[in-house]
Short mmCIF file of C-alpha atoms in Angstrom, two decimals:
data_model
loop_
_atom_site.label_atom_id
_atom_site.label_comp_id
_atom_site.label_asym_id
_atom_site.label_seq_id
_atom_site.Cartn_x
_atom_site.Cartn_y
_atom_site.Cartn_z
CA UNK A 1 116.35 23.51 136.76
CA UNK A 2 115.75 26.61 135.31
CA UNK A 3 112.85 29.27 137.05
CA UNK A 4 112.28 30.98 134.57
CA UNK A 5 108.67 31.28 133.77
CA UNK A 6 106.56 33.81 131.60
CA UNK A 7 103.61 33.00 134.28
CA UNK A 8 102.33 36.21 135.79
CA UNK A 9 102.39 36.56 139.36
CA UNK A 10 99.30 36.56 141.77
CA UNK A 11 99.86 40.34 142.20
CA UNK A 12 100.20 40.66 138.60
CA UNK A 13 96.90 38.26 137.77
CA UNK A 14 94.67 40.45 140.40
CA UNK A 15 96.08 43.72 138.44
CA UNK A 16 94.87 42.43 134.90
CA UNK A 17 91.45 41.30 136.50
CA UNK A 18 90.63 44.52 138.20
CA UNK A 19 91.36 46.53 135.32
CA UNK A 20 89.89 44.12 132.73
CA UNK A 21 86.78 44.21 134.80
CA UNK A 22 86.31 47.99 134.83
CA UNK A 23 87.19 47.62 130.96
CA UNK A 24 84.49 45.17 130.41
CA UNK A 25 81.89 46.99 133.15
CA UNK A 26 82.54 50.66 132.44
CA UNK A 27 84.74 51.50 129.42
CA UNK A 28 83.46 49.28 127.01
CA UNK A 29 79.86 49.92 127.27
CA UNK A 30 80.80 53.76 127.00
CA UNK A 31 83.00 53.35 123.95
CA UNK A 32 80.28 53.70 121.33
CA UNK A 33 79.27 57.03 123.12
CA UNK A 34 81.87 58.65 123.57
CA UNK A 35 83.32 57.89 120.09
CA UNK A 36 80.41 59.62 118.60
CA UNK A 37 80.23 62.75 121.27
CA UNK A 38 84.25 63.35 120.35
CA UNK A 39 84.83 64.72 123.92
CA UNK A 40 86.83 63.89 126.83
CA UNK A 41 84.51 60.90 129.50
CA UNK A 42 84.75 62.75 131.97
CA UNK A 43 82.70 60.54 133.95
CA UNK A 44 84.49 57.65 133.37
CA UNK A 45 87.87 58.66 134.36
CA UNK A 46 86.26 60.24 137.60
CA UNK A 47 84.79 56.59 137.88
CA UNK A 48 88.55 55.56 137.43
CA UNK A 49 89.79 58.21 140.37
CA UNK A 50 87.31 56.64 142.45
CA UNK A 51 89.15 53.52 142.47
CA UNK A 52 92.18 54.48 142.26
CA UNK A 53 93.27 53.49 138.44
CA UNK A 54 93.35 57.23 137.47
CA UNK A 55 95.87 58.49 140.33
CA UNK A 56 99.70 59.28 140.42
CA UNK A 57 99.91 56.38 143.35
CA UNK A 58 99.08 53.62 140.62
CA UNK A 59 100.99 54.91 137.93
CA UNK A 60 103.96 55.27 140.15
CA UNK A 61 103.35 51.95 141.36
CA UNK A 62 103.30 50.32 138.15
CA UNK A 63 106.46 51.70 136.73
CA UNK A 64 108.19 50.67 139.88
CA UNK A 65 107.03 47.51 139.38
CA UNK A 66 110.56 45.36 139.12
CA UNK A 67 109.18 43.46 136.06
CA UNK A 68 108.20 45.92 133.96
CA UNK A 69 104.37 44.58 133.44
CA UNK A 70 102.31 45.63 135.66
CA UNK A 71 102.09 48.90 133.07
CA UNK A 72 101.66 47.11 129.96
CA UNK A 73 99.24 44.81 131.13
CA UNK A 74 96.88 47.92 132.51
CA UNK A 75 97.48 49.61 129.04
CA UNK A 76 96.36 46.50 126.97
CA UNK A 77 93.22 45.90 129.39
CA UNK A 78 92.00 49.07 129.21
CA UNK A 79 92.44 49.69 125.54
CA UNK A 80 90.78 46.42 125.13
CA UNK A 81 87.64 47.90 126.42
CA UNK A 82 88.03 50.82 124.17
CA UNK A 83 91.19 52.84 122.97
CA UNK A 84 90.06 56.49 122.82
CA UNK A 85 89.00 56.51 126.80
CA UNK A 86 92.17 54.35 127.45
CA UNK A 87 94.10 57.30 126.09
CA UNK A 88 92.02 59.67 127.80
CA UNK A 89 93.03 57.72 131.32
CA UNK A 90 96.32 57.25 129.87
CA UNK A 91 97.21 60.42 128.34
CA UNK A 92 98.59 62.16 131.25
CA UNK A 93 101.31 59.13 132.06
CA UNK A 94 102.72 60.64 129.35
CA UNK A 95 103.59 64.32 130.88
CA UNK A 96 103.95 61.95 133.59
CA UNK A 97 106.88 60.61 131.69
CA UNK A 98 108.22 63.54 130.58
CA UNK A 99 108.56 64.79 134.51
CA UNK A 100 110.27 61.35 135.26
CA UNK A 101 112.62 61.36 132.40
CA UNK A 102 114.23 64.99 132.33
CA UNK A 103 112.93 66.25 135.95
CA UNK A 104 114.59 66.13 139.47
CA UNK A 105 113.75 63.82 142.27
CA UNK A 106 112.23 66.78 143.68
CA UNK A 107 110.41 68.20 140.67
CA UNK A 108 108.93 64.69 140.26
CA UNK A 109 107.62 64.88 143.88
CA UNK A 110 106.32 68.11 142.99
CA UNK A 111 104.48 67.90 139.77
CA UNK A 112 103.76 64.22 139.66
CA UNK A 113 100.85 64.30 141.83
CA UNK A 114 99.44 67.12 140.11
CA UNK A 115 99.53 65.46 136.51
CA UNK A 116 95.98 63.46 138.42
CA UNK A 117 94.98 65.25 141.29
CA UNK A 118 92.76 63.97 143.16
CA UNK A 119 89.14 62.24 142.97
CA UNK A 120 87.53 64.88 144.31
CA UNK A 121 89.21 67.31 142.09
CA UNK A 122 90.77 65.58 138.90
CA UNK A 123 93.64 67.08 137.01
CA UNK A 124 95.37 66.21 133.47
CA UNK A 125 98.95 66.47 132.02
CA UNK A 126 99.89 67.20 128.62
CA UNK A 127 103.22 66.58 126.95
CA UNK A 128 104.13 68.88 124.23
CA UNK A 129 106.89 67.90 121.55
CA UNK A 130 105.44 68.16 117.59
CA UNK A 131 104.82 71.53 115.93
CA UNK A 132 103.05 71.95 112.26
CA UNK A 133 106.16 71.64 111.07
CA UNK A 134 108.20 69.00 113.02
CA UNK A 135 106.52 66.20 113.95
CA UNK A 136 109.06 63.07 113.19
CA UNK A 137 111.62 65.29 112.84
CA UNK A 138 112.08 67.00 116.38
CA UNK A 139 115.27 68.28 115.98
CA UNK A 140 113.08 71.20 113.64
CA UNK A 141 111.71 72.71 117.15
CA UNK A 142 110.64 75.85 116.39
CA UNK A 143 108.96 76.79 119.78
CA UNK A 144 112.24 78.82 121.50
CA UNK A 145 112.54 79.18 125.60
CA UNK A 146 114.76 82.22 126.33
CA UNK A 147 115.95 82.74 129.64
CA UNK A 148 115.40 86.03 131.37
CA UNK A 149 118.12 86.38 134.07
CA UNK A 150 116.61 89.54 135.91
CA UNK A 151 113.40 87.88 136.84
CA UNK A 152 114.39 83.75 136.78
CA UNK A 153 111.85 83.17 134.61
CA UNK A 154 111.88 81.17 131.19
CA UNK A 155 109.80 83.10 128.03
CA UNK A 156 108.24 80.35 125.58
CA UNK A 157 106.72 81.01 122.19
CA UNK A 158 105.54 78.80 119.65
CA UNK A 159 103.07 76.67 118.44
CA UNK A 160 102.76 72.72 119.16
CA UNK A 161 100.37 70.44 117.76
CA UNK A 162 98.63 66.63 118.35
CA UNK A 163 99.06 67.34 121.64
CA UNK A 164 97.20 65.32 123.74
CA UNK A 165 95.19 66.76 126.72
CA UNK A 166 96.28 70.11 124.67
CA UNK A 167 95.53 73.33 126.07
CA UNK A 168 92.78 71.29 128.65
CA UNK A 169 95.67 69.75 130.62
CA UNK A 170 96.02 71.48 133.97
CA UNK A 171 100.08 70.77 133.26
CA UNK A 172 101.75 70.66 130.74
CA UNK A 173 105.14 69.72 129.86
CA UNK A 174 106.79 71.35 126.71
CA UNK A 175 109.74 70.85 124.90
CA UNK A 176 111.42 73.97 123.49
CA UNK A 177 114.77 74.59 121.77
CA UNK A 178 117.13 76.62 124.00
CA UNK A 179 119.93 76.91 121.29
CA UNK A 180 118.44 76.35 117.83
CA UNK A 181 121.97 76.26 116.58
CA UNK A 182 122.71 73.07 118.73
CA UNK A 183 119.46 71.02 117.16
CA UNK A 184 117.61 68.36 119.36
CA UNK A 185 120.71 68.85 121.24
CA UNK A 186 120.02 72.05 122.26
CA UNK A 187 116.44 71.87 123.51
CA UNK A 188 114.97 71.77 126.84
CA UNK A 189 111.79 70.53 128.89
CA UNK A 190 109.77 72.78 131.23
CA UNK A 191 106.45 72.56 133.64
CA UNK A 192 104.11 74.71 132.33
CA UNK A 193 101.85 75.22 135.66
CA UNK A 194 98.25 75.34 135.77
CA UNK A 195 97.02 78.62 134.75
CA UNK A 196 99.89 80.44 133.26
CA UNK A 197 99.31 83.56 130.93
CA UNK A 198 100.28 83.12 127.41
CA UNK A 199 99.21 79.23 127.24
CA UNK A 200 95.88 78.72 125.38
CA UNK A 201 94.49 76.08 123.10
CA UNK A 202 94.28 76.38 119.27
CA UNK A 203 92.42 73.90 116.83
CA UNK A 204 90.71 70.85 118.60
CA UNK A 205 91.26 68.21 116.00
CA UNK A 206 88.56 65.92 114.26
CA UNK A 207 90.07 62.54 114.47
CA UNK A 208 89.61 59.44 112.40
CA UNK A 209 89.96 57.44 115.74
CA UNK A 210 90.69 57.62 119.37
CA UNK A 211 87.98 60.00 118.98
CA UNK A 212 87.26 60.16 123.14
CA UNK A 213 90.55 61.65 123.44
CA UNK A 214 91.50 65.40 123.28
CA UNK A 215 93.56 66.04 120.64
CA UNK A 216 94.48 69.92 119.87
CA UNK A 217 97.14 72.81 119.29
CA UNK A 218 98.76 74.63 122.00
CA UNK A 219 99.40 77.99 121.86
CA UNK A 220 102.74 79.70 123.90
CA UNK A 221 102.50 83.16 123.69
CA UNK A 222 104.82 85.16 125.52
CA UNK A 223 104.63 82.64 128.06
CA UNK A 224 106.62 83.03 131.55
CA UNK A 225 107.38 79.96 133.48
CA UNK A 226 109.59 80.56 136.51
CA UNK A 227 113.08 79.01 136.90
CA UNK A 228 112.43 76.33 138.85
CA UNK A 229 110.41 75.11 136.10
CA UNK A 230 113.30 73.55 134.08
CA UNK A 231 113.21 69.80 134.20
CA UNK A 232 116.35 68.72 135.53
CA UNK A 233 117.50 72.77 136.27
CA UNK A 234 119.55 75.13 134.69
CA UNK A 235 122.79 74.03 136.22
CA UNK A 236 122.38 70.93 134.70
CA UNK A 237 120.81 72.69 131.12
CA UNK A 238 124.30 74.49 131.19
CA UNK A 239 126.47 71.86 131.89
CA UNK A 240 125.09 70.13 129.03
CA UNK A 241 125.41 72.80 126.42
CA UNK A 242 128.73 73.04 127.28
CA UNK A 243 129.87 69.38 126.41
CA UNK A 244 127.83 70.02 123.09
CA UNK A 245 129.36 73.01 122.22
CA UNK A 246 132.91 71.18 122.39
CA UNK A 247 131.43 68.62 120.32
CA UNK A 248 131.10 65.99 123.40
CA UNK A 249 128.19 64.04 124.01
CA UNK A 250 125.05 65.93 125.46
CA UNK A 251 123.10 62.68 126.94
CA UNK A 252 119.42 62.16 125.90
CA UNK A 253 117.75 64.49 123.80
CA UNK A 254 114.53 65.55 126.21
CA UNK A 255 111.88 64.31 123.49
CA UNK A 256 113.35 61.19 123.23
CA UNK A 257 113.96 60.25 126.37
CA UNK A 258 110.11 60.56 127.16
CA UNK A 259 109.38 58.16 124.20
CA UNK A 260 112.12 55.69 124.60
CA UNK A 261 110.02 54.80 127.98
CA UNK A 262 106.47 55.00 126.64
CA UNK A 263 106.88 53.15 123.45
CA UNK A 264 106.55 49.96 125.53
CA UNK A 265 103.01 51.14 126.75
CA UNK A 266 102.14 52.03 123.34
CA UNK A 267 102.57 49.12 122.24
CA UNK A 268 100.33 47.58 124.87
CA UNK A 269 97.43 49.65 123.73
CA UNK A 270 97.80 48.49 120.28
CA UNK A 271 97.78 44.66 121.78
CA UNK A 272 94.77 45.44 123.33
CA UNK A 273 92.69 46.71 120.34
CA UNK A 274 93.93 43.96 118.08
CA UNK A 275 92.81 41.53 120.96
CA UNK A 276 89.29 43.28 120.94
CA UNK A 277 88.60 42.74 117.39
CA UNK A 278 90.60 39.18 117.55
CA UNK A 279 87.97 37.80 120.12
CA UNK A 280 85.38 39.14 118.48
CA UNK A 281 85.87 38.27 115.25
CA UNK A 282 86.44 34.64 116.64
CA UNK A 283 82.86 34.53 118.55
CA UNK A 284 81.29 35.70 115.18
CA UNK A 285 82.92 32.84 112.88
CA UNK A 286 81.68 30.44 115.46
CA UNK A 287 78.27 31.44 115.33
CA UNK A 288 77.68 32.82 111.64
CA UNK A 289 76.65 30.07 109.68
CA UNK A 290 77.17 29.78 105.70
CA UNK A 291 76.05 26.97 103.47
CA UNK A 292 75.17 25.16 106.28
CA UNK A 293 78.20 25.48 108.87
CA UNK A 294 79.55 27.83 110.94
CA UNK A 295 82.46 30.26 108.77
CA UNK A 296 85.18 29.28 110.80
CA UNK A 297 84.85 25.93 109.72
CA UNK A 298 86.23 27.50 106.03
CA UNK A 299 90.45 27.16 105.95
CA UNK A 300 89.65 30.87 104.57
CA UNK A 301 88.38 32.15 107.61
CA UNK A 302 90.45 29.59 110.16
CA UNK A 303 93.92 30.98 108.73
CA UNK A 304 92.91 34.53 109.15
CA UNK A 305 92.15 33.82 112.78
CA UNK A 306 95.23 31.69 113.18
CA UNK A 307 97.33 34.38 112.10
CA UNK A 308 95.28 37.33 113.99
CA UNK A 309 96.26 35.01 116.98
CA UNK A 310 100.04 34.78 116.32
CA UNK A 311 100.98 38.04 115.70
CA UNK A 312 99.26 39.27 118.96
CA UNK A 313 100.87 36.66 120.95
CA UNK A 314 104.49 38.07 119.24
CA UNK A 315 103.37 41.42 119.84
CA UNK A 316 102.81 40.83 123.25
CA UNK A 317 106.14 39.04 123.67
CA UNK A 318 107.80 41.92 121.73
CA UNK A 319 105.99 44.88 124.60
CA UNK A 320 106.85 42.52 127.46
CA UNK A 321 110.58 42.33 126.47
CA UNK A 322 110.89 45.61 126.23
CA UNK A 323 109.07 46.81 129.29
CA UNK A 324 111.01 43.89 131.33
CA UNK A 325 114.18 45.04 129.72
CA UNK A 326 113.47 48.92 130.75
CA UNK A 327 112.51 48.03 134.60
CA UNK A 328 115.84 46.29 134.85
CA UNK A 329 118.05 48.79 133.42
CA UNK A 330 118.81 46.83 130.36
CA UNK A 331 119.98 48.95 127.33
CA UNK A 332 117.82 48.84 123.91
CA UNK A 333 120.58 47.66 121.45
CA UNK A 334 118.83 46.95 118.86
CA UNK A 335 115.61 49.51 119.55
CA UNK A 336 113.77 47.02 121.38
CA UNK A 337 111.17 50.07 122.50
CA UNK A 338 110.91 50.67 119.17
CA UNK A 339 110.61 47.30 117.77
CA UNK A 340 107.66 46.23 120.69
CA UNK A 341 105.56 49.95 119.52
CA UNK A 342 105.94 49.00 115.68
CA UNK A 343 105.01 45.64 115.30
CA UNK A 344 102.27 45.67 117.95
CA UNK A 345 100.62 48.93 116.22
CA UNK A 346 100.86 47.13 112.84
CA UNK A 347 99.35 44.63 114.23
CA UNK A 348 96.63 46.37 115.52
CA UNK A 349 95.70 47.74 111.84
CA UNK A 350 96.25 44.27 110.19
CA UNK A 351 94.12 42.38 112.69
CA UNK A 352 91.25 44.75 112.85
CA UNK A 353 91.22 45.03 109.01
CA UNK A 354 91.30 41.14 108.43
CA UNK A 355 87.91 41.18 111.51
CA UNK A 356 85.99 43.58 109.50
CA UNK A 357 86.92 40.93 106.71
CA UNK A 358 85.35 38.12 108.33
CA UNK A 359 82.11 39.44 109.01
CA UNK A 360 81.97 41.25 106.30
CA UNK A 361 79.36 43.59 105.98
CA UNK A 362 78.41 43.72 109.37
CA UNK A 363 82.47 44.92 110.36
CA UNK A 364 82.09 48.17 108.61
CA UNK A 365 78.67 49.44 109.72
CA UNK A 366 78.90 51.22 113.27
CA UNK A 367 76.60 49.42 114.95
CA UNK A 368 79.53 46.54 115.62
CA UNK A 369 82.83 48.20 117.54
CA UNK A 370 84.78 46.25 115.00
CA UNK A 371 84.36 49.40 112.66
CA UNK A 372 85.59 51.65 115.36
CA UNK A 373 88.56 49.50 116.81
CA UNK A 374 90.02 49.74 113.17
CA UNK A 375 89.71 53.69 112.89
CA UNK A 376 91.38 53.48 116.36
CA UNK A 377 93.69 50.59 115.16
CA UNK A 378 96.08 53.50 112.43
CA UNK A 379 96.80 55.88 114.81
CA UNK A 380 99.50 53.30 116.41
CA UNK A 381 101.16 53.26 113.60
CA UNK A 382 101.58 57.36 113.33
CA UNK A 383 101.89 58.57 117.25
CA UNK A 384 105.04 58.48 119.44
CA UNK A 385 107.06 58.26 115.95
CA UNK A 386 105.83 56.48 113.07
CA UNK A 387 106.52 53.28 111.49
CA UNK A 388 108.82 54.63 109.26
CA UNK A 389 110.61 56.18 112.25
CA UNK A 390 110.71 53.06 114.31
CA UNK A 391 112.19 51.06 111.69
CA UNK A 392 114.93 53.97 111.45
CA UNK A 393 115.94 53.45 115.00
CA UNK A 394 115.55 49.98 114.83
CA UNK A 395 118.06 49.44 111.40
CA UNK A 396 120.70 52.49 113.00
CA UNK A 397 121.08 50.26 116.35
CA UNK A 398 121.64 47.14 114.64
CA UNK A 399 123.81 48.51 111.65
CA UNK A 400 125.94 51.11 113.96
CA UNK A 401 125.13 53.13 110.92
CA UNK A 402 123.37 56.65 110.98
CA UNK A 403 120.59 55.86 108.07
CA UNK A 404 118.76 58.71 106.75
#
């Protein structure tokens, strides 16, 4: 007899009720709010420090996790309650990521902690990659890093933009191009500590969606980090401009790295605000009534439903693949990360469009969240690489051709 079994654990069932329930108690009922202040909840993810969902320890503990789901099944809960404060708790896992991906042991043990704090003094991470004028296209880095031997410090200038947590984030992670000759093969990541001169925030943006989340330009003016601030160090930085110089390999580009691990968790949030707007959609056509029965009684209405239904059960297959695969060391050869964060976050648009469909008026007036979870629904589809970008990872892994 086979075990396996897509059954989640008793750990894994007590994780999705605990978050689901401060989802359902705390973020949900905030979600109108906070959507219309356009600010970071401040009180909600101190509620979340309180308990411990906001802290390095949990994070840490759920990408340890030897299945890979304990992350993706926190994402989708807590974007289920609402996906602009889910990004707000979530946003620093992603300097968080870019510390883990490019950093040392020791830098993680370092830094890591500080991307949270504490709950009696909360901090935030950043992690800054696009710039106005590379956003898909990272190997256009303009933002340079240039080393400055006397002192051991690294000078960064530039501009980056989207950023989330930008220029509010007590660290931030930035990627900058150490050798603009060698592409995304010559750039680097670095810690930008808590404080620095010559890091400020530019534009806040006004956002369709995910509206609780900060969203804004960073600013690197003259900027002095000190050695030790190189993910990974500058032994290592050398060594691999070196091999790229002689036209070996250079390993991970430092963006990419950081996104071929979040994607995954991406994904999840999508999930979640496609499951929102499933459910509800589903109570409604229960209870409205039409020419004397309740809508969902119409094949119309059913198949809409049925479908919204399928393609988040695939999606969530799709996220929990490629999370599982990730925590086991199993390589994406076909862009499984990339498959798992594009059809989830199409997902998300096509099932919140087709709820806002079935109740019809009511879907697109702001007193139902149905309105909101679609405005929050597109930006899966654009973030963390677009769906045009996914599917070009996807088709160059499976074709062992480099599509442009």
């Amino acid at each position: 007899m086979s075990d396996f079994s897509l059954d989640l654990d008793e750990d894994q069932l007590q994780l999705q009720k605990w978050v689901h329930d401060f989802a359902e108690n705390v973020i949900r009922p905030a979600g109108h709010e906070w959507d219309e202040r356009e600010e970071t909840p401040w009180p909600i993810i101190q509620e979340a420090a309180n308990i411990g969902l906001y802290s390095f320890e949990f994070i840490a503990n759920a990408f340890m996790d030897k299945s890979g789901l304990l992350m993706p099944i926190a994402a989708e809960e807590l974007a289920w309650g609402d996906a602009g404060i889910a990004l707000a708790i979530l946003g620093s896992t992603l300097g968080l990521a870019g510390i883990a991906g490019n950093g040392t042991p020791e830098q993680l043990i370092e830094w890591g902690p500080q991307c949270f704090g504490t709950p009696e003094k909360i901090q935030t991470a950043a992690f800054a990659v696009s710039e106005p004028d590379a956003g898909s296209d990272v190997s256009s880095l303009r933002t340079r890093a240039v080393y400055d031997e006397a002192k051991d410090e690294w000078v960064l200038n530039g501009t980056k933009t989207w950023i989330t947590n930008g220029g509010i984030a007590d660290i931030h992670v930035v990627v900058a191009s150490v050798d603009p000759e060698l592409g995304s093969r010559g750039q680097a990541s670095f810690i930008v500590p808590p404080n620095t001169p010559g890091l400020s925030q530019g534009q806040k943006f006004q956002k369709m969606g995910i509206r609780a989340s900060h969203t804004a330009e960073v600013i690197l003016d003259d900027c002095r980090v000190p050695g030790h601030c190189l993910l990974g160090g500058k032994d290592k930085l050398d060594e691999r401009l070196a091999r790229v110089r002689e036209g070996k390999k250079g390993g991970s580009q430092a963006a990419m790295k950081t996104f071929e691990g979040s994607r995954p968790a991406v994904g999840a949030q999508a999930l979640g605000v496609a499951r929102a707007a499933y459910e509800y959609s589903l109570d409604y056509a229960k209870e409205r009534k039409a020419f004397g029965r309740a809508i969902i009684e119409n094949q119309a209405i059913a198949f809409k439903l049925a479908d919204m239904k399928t393609r988040i059960d695939a999606s969530r297959m799709l996220v929990w693949r490629a999370s599982w695969m990730a925590a086991t060391g199993k390589e994406f050869t076909s862009g499984e990360g990339s498959m798992s964060k594009l059809y989830a976050g199409e997902t998300a648009v096509y099932v919140t469009e087709e709820a806002i469909q079935i109740m019809g008026g009511y879907g697109y007036i702001r007193e139902f969240p149905v309105e909101r979870w679609h405005r929050d629904s597109k930006i899966f589809t654009i973030f963390e690489g677009t769906s045009e970008i996914q599917r070009l990872i996807i088709a160059r892994a499976i074709s062992g051709v480099h599509i442009k």
